[in-house]
Coordinates of N, CA and C in Angstrom, one line a residue:
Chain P
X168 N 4.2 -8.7 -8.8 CA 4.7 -7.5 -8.1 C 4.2 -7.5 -6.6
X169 N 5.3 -7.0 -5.6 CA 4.7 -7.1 -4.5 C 3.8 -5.9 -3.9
X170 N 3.3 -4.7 -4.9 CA 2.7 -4.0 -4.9 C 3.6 -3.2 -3.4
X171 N 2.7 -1.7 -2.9 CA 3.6 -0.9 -2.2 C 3.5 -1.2 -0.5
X172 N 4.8 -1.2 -0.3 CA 5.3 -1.7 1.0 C 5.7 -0.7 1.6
X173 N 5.0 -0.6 2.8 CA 5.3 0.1 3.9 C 5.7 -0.7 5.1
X174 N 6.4 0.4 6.1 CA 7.2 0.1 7.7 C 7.4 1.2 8.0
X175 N 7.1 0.9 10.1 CA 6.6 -0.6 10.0 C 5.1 -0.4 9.9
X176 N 4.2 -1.5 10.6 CA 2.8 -1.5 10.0 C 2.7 -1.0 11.4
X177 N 2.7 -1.0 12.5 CA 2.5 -0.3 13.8 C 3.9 0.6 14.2
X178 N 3.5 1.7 14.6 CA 4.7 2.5 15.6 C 3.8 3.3 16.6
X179 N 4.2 3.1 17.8 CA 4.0 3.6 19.2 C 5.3 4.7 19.9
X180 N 4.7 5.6 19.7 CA 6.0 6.5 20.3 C 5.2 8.0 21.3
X181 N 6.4 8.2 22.2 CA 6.1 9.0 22.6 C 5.8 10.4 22.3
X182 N 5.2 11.3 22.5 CA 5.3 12.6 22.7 C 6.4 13.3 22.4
X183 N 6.8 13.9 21.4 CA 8.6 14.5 21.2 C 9.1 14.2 20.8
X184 N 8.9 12.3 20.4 CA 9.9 12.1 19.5 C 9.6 12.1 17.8
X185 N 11.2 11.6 17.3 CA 10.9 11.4 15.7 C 10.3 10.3 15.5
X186 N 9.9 10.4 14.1 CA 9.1 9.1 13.9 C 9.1 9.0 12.6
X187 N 9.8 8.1 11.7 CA 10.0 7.9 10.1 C 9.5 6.9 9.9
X188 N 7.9 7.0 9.0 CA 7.9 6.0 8.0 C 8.4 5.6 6.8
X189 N 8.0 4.8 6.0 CA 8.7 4.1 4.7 C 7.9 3.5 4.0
X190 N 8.1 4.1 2.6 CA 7.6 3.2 1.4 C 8.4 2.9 0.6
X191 N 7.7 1.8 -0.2 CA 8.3 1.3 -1.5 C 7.4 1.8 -2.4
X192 N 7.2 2.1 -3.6 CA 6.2 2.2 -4.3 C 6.5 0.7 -5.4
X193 N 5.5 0.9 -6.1 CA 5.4 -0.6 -7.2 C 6.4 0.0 -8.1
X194 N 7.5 -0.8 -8.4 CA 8.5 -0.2 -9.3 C 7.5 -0.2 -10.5
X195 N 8.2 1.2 -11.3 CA 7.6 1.7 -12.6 C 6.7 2.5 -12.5
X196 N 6.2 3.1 -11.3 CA 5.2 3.8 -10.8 C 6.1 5.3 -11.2
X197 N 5.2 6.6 -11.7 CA 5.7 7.3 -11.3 C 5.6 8.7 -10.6
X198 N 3.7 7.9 -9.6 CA 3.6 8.9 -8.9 C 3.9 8.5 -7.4
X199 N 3.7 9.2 -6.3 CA 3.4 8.8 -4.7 C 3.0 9.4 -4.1
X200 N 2.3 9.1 -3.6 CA 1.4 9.9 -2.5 C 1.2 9.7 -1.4
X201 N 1.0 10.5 0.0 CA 1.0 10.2 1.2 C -0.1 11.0 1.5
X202 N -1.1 9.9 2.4 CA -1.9 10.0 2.7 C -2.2 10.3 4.3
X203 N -3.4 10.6 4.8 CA -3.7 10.2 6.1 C -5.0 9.8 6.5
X204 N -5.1 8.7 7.3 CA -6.6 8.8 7.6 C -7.0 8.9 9.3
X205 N -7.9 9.4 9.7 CA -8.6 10.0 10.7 C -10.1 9.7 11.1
X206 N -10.6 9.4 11.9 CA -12.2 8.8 12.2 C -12.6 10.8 11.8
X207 N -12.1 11.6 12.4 CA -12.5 13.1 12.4 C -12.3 13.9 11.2
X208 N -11.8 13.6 10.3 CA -10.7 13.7 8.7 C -11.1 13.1 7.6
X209 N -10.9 11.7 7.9 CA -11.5 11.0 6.9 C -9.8 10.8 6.1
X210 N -9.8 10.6 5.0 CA -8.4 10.9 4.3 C -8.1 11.7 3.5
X211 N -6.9 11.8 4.1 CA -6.5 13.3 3.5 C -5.1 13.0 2.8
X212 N -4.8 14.0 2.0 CA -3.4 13.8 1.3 C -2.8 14.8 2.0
X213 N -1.6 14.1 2.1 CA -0.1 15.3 2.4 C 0.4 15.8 1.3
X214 N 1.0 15.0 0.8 CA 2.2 15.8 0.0 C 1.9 14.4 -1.2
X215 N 2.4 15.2 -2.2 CA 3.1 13.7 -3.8 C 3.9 14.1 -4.4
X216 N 4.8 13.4 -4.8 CA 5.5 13.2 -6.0 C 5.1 13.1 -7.3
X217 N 6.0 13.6 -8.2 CA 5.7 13.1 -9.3 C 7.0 12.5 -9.6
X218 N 7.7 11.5 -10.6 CA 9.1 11.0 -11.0 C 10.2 11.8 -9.7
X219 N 9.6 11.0 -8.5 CA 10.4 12.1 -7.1 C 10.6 13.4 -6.7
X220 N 9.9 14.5 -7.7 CA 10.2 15.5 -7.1 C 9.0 16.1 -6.5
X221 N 8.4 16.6 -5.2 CA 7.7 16.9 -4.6 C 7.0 17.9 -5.4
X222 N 5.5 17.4 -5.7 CA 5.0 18.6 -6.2 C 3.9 19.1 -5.7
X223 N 2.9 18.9 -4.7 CA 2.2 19.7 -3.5 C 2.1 19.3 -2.4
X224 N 2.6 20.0 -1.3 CA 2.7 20.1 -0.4 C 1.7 20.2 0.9
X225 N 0.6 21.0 -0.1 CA 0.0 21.8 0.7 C -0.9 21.1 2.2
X226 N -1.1 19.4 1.6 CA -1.6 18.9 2.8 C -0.5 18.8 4.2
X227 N 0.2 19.0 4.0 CA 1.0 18.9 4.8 C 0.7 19.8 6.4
X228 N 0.5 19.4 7.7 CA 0.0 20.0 8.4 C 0.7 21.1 8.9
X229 N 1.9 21.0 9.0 CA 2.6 21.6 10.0 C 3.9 21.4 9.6
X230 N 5.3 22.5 9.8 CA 6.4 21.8 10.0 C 6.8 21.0 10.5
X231 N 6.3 20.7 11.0 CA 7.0 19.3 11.9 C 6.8 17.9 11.0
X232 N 5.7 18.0 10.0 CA 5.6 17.0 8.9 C 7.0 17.3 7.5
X233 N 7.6 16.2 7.3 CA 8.5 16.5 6.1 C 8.7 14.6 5.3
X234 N 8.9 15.1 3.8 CA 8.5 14.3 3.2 C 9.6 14.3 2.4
X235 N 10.5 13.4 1.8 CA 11.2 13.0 1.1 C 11.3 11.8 0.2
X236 N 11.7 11.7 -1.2 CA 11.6 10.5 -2.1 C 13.6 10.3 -2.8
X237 N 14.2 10.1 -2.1 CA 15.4 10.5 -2.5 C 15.2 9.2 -4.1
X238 N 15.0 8.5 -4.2 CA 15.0 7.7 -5.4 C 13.6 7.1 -5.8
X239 N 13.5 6.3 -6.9 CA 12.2 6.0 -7.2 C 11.5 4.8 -6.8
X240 N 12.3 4.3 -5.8 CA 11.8 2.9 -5.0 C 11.9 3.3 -3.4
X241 N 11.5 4.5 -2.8 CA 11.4 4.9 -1.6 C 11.1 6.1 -1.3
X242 N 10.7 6.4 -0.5 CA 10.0 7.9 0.4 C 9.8 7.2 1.8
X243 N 9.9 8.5 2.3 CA 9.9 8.5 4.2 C 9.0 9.8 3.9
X244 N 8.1 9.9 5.2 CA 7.1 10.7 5.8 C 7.7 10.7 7.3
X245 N 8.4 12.0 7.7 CA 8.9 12.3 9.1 C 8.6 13.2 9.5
X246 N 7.8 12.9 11.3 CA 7.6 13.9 11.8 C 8.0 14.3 13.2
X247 N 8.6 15.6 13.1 CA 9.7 15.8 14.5 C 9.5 17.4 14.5
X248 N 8.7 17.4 15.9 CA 8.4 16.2 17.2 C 7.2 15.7 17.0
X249 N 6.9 14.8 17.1 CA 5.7 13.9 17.1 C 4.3 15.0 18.6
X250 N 3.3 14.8 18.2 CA 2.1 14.9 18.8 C 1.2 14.2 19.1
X251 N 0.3 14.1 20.3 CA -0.9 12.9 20.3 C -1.8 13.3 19.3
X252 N -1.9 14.0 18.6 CA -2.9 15.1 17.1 C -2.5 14.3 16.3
X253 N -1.1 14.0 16.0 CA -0.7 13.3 14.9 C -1.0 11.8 14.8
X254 N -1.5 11.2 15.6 CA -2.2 9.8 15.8 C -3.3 9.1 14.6
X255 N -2.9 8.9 13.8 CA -3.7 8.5 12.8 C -2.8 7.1 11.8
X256 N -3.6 6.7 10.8 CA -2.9 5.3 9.6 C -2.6 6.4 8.3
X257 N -1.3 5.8 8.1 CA -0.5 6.8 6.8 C -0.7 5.6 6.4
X258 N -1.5 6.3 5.2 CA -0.9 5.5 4.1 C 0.3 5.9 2.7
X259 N 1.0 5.0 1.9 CA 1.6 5.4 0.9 C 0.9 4.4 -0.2
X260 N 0.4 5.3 -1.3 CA -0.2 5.3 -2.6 C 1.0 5.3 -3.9
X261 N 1.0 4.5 -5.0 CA 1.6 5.1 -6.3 C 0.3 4.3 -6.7
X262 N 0.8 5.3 -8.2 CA 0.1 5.0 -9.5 C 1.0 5.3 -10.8
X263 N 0.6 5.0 -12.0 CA 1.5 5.2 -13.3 C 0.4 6.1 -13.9
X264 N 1.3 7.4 -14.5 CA 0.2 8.3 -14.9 C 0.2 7.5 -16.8
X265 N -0.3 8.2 -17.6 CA -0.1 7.9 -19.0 C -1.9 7.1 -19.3
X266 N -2.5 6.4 -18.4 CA -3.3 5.8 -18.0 C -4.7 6.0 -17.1
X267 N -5.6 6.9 -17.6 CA -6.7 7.5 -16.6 C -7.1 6.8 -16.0
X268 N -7.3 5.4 -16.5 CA -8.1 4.4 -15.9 C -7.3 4.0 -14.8
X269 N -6.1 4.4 -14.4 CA -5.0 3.5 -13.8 C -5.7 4.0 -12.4
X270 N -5.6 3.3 -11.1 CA -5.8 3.6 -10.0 C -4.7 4.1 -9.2
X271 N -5.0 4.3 -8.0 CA -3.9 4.8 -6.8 C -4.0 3.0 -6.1
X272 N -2.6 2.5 -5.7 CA -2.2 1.5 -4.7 C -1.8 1.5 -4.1
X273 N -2.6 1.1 -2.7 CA -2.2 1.6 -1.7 C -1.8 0.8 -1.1
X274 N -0.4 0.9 0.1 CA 0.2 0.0 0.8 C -0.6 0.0 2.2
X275 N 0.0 -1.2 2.9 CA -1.0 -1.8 4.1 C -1.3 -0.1 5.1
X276 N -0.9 0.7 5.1 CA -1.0 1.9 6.0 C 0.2 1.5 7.4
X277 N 0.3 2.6 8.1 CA 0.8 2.5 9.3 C 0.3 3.3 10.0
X278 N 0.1 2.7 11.3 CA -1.0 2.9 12.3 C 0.3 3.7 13.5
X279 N 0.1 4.6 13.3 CA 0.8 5.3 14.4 C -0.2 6.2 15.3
X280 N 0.8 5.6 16.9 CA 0.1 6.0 18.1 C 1.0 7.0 19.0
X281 N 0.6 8.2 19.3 CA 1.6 9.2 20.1 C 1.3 9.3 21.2
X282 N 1.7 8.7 22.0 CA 1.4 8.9 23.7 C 1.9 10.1 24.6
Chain N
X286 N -14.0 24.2 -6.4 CA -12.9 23.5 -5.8 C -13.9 22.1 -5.8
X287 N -13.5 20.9 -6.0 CA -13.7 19.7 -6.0 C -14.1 18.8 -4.8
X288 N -14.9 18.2 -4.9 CA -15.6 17.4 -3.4 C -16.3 16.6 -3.8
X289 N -16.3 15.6 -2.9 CA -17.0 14.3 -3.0 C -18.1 14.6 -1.9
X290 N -18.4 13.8 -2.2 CA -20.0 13.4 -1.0 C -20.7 12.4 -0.7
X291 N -20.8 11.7 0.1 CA -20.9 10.1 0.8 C -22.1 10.6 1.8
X292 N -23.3 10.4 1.5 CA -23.8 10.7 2.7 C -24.9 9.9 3.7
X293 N -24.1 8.4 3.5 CA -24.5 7.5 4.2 C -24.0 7.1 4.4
X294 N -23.6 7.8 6.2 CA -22.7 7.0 7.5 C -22.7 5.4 7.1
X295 N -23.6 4.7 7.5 CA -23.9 3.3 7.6 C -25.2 2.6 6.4
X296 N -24.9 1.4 6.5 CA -26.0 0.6 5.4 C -26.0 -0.7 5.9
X297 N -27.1 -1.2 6.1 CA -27.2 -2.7 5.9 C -27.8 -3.3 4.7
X298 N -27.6 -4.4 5.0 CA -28.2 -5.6 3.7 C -28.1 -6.9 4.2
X299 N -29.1 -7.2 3.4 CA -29.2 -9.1 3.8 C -28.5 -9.5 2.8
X300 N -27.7 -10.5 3.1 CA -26.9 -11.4 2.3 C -27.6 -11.9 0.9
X301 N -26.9 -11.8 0.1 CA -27.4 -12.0 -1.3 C -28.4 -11.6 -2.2
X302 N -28.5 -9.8 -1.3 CA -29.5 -9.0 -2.2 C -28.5 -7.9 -2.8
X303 N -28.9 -6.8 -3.4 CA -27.9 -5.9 -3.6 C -27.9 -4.6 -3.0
X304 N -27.0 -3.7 -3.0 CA -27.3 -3.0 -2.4 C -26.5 -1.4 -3.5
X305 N -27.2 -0.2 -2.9 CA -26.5 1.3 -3.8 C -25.9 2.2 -2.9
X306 N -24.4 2.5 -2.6 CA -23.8 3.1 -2.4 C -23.7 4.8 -2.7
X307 N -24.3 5.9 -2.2 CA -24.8 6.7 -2.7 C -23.4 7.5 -2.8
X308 N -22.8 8.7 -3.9 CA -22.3 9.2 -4.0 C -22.1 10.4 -5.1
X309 N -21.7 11.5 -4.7 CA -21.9 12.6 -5.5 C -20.6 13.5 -5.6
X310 N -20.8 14.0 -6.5 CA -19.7 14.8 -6.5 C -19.6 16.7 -7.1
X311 N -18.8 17.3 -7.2 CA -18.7 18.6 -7.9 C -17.2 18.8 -8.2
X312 N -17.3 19.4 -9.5 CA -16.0 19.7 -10.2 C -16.6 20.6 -11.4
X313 N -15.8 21.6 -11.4 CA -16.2 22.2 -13.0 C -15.1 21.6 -14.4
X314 N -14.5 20.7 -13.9 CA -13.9 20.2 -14.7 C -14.4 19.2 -15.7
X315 N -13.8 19.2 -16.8 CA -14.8 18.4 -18.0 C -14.1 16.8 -18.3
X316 N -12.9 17.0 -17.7 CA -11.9 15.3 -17.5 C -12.1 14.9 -16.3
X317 N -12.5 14.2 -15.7 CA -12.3 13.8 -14.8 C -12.7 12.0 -14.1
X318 N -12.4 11.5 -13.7 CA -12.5 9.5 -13.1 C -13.0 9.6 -11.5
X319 N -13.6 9.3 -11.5 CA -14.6 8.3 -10.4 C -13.8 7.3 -10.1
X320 N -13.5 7.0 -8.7 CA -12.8 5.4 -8.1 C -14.0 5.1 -7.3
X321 N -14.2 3.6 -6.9 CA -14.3 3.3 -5.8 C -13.3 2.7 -5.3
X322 N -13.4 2.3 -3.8 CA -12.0 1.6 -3.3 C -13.1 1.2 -1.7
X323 N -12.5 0.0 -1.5 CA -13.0 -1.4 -0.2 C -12.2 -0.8 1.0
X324 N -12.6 -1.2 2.1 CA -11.4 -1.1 3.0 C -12.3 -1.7 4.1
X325 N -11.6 -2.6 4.4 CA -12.2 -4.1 5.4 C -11.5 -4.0 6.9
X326 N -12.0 -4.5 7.5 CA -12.0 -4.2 9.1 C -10.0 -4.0 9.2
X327 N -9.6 -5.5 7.9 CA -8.0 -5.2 8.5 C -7.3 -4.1 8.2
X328 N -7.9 -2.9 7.4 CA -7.5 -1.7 7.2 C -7.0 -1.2 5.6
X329 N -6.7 -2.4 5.2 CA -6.4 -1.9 3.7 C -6.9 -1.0 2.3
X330 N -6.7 -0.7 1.6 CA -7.5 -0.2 0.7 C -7.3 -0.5 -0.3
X331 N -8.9 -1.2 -1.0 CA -8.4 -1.8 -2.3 C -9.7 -1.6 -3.5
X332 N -9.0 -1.1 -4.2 CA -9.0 -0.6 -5.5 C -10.5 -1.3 -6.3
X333 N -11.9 -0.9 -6.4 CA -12.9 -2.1 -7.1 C -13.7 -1.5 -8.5
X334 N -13.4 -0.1 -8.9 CA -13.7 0.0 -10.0 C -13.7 1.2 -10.5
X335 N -13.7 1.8 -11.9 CA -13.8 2.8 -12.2 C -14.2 3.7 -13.7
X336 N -15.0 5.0 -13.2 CA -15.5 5.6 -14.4 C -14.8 6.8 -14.9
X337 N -14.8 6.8 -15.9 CA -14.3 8.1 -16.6 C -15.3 9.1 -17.1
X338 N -15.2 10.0 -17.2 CA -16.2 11.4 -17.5 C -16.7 11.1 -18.8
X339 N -15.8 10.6 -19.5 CA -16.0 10.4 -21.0 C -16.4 9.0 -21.2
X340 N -16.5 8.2 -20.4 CA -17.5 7.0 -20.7 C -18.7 7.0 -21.4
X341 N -19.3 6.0 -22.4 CA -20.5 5.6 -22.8 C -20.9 5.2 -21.7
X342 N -20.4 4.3 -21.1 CA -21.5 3.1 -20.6 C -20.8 3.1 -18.8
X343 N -22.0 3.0 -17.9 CA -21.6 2.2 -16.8 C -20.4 1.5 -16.6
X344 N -19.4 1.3 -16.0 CA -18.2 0.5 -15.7 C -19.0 -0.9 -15.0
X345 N -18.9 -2.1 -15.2 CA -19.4 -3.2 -14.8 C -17.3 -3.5 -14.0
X346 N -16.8 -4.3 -12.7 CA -16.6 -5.0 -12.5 C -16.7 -5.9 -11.5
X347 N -17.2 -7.4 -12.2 CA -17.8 -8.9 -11.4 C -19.2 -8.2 -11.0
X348 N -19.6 -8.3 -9.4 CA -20.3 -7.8 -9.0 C -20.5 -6.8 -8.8
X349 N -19.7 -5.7 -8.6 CA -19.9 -4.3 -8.5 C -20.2 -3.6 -10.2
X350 N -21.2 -2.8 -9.8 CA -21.3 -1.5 -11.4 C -20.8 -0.4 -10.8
X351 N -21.2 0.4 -11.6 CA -21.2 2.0 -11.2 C -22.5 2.6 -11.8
X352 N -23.8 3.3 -11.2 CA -24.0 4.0 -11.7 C -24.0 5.4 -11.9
X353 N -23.4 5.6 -13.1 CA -23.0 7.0 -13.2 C -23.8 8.0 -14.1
X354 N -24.4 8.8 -13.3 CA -25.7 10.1 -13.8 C -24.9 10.9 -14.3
X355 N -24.1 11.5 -15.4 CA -23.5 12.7 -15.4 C -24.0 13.8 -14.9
X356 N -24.9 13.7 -15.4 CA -26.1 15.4 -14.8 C -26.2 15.8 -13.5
X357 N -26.4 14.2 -12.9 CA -27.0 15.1 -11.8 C -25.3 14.7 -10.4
X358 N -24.4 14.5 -11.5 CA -23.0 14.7 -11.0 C -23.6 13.2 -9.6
X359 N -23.7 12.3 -10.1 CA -23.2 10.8 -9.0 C -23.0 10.1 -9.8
X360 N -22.0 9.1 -9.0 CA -21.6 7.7 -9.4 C -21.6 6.8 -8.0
X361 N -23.0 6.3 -8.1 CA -23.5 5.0 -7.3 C -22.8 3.6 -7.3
X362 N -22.5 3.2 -6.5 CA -21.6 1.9 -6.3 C -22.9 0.6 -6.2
X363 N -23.1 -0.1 -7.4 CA -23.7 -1.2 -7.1 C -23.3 -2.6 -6.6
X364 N -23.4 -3.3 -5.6 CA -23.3 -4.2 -5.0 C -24.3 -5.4 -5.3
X365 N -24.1 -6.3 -6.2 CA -25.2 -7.6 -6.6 C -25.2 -8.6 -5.3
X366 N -25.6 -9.0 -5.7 CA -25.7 -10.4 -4.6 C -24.7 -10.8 -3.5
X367 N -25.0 -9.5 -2.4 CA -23.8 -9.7 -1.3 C -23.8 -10.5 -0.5
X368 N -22.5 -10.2 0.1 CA -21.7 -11.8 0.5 C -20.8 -11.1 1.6
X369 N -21.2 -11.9 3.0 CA -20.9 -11.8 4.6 C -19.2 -10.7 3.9
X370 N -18.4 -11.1 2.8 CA -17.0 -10.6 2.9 C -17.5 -9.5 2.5
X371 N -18.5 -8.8 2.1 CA -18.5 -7.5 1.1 C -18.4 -6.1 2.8
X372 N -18.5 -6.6 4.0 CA -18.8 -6.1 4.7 C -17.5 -5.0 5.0
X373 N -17.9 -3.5 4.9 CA -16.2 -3.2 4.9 C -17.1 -1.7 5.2
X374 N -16.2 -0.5 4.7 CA -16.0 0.7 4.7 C -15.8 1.2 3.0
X375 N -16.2 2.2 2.4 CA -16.8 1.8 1.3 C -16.3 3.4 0.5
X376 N -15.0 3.6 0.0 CA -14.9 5.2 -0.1 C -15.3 5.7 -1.6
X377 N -15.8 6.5 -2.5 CA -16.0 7.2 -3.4 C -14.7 8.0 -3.8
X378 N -14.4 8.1 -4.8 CA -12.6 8.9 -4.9 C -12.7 9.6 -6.6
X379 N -12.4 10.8 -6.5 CA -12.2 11.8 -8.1 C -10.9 11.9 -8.1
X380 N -11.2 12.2 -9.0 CA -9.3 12.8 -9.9 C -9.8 13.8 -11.0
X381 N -9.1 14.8 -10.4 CA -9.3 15.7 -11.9 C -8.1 15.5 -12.8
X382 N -8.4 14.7 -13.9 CA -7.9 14.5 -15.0 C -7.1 16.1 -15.9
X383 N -7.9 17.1 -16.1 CA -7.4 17.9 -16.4 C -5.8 18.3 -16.4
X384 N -6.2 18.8 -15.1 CA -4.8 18.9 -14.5 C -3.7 17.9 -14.7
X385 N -3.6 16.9 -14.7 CA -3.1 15.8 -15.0 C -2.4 15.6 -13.7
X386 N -3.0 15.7 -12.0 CA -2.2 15.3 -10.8 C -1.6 14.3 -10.6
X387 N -3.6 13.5 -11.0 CA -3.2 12.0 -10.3 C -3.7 12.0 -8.6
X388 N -3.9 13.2 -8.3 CA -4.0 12.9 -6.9 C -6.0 12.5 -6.8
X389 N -6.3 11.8 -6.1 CA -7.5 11.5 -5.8 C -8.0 12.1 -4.2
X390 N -8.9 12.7 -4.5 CA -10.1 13.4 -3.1 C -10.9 12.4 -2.9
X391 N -11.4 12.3 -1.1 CA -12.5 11.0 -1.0 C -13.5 11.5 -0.4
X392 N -14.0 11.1 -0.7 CA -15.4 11.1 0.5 C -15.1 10.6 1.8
X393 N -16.4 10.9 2.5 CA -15.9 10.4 4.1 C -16.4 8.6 4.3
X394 N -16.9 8.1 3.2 CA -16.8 6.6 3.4 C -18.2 6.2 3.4
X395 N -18.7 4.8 3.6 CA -20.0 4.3 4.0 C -19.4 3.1 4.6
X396 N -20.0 3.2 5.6 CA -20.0 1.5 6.3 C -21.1 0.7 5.7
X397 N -20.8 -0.4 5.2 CA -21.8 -1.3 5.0 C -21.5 -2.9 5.7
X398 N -22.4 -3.1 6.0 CA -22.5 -4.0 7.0 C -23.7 -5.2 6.4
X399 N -23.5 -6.5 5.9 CA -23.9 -7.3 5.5 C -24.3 -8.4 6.5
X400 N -26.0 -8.9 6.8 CA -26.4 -9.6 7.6 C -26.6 -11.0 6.9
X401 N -26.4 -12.1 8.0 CA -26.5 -13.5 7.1 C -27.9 -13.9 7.4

């Protein structure tokens, strides 16, 4: 398995604009989770799924963060308008529940920079 | 409410001694798994072992243990005979099982930094 893939692995954007990441999760997964991490934060969850339907939100910062999983081999994390605050590595996580011992895997992160 | 606790910024070690990863936690929950997870200068995070609440014994994987106090609520990350690669960022992670989320809380990490 190619375990979970994210894009891209860097994005630099300005001030204002949109900015969509992307996962894959490991097929047969059927959780997902979006993460953040922060030297100030440390990491934090946004939002997860469970079998794609969004089931807490609450990390989520701000409207301007929105999260979707339209099928079970993808999710985007979009934020519009983008801020130099929002400058941090997302990561995307699945796991298979049924399994305590089972871990969260996590894809390479994406390093986004808001100038 | 559930929290982790890491409370050593940084660590060193001389190569091929071992070293304890301090960590603690609170939950009034009675299910609940312990992760650790690596994360190396190229940023990844990877996955190196784990305990369950309901365990007998320690989790042993390769080099790394866990020791896990129930009482006094830690599960210490042991490191055997380290090696220049063990050098990374070092996070502690719960899951309240109960609930059945799946989502994991972290601590704020340990740097450890291995000397040759």
């Amino acid at each position: 398995d190619a375990g979970v893939i994210q894009s891209p692995r860097h994005e630099v954007t300005e001030m204002g604009q949109e900015v969509t990441l992307r996962c894959k999760p490991i097929s047969g997964h059927d959780y997902l989770f979006w993460y953040r991490q922060t030297m100030m934060r440390g990491l934090e969850l946004l939002i997860y799924f469970n079998n794609n339907v969004p089931i807490d939100d609450s990390g989520m910062p701000e409207d301007r963060f929105s999260a979707k999983m339209p099928n079970a081999s993808f999710s985007t994390l979009k934020i519009q308008p983008s801020e130099p605050r929002d400058s941090a590595v997302y990561f995307c996580a699945s796991s298979l529940m049924g399994d305590y011992s089972s871990p969260l895997h996590f894809g390479n992160g994406t390093r986004l920079t808001v100038t | 409410a559930q929290k982790i606790t890491q409370t050593q910024p940084g660590m060193f070690v001389q190569e091929k001694e071992a070293v304890t990863l301090d960590c603690t936690y609170d939950t009034s929950d009675p299910s609940y798994g312990l992760f650790w997870y690596k994360q190396p200068s190229s940023g990844e995070m990877i996955f190196l072992i784990y305990q369950g609440s309901y365990d007998q014994q320690n989790a042993t994987e390769g080099r790394y243990s866990l020791n896990f106090q129930k009482a006094r609520k830690s599960a210490n990350l042991v490191i055997s005979a380290s090696q220049l690669g063990d050098s990374a960022m070092y996070f502690c992670a719960m899951r309240d099982d109960s609930s059945n989320t799946g989502k994991l809380i972290f601590g704020q990490g340990t740097t450890l930094q291995v000397k040759p």
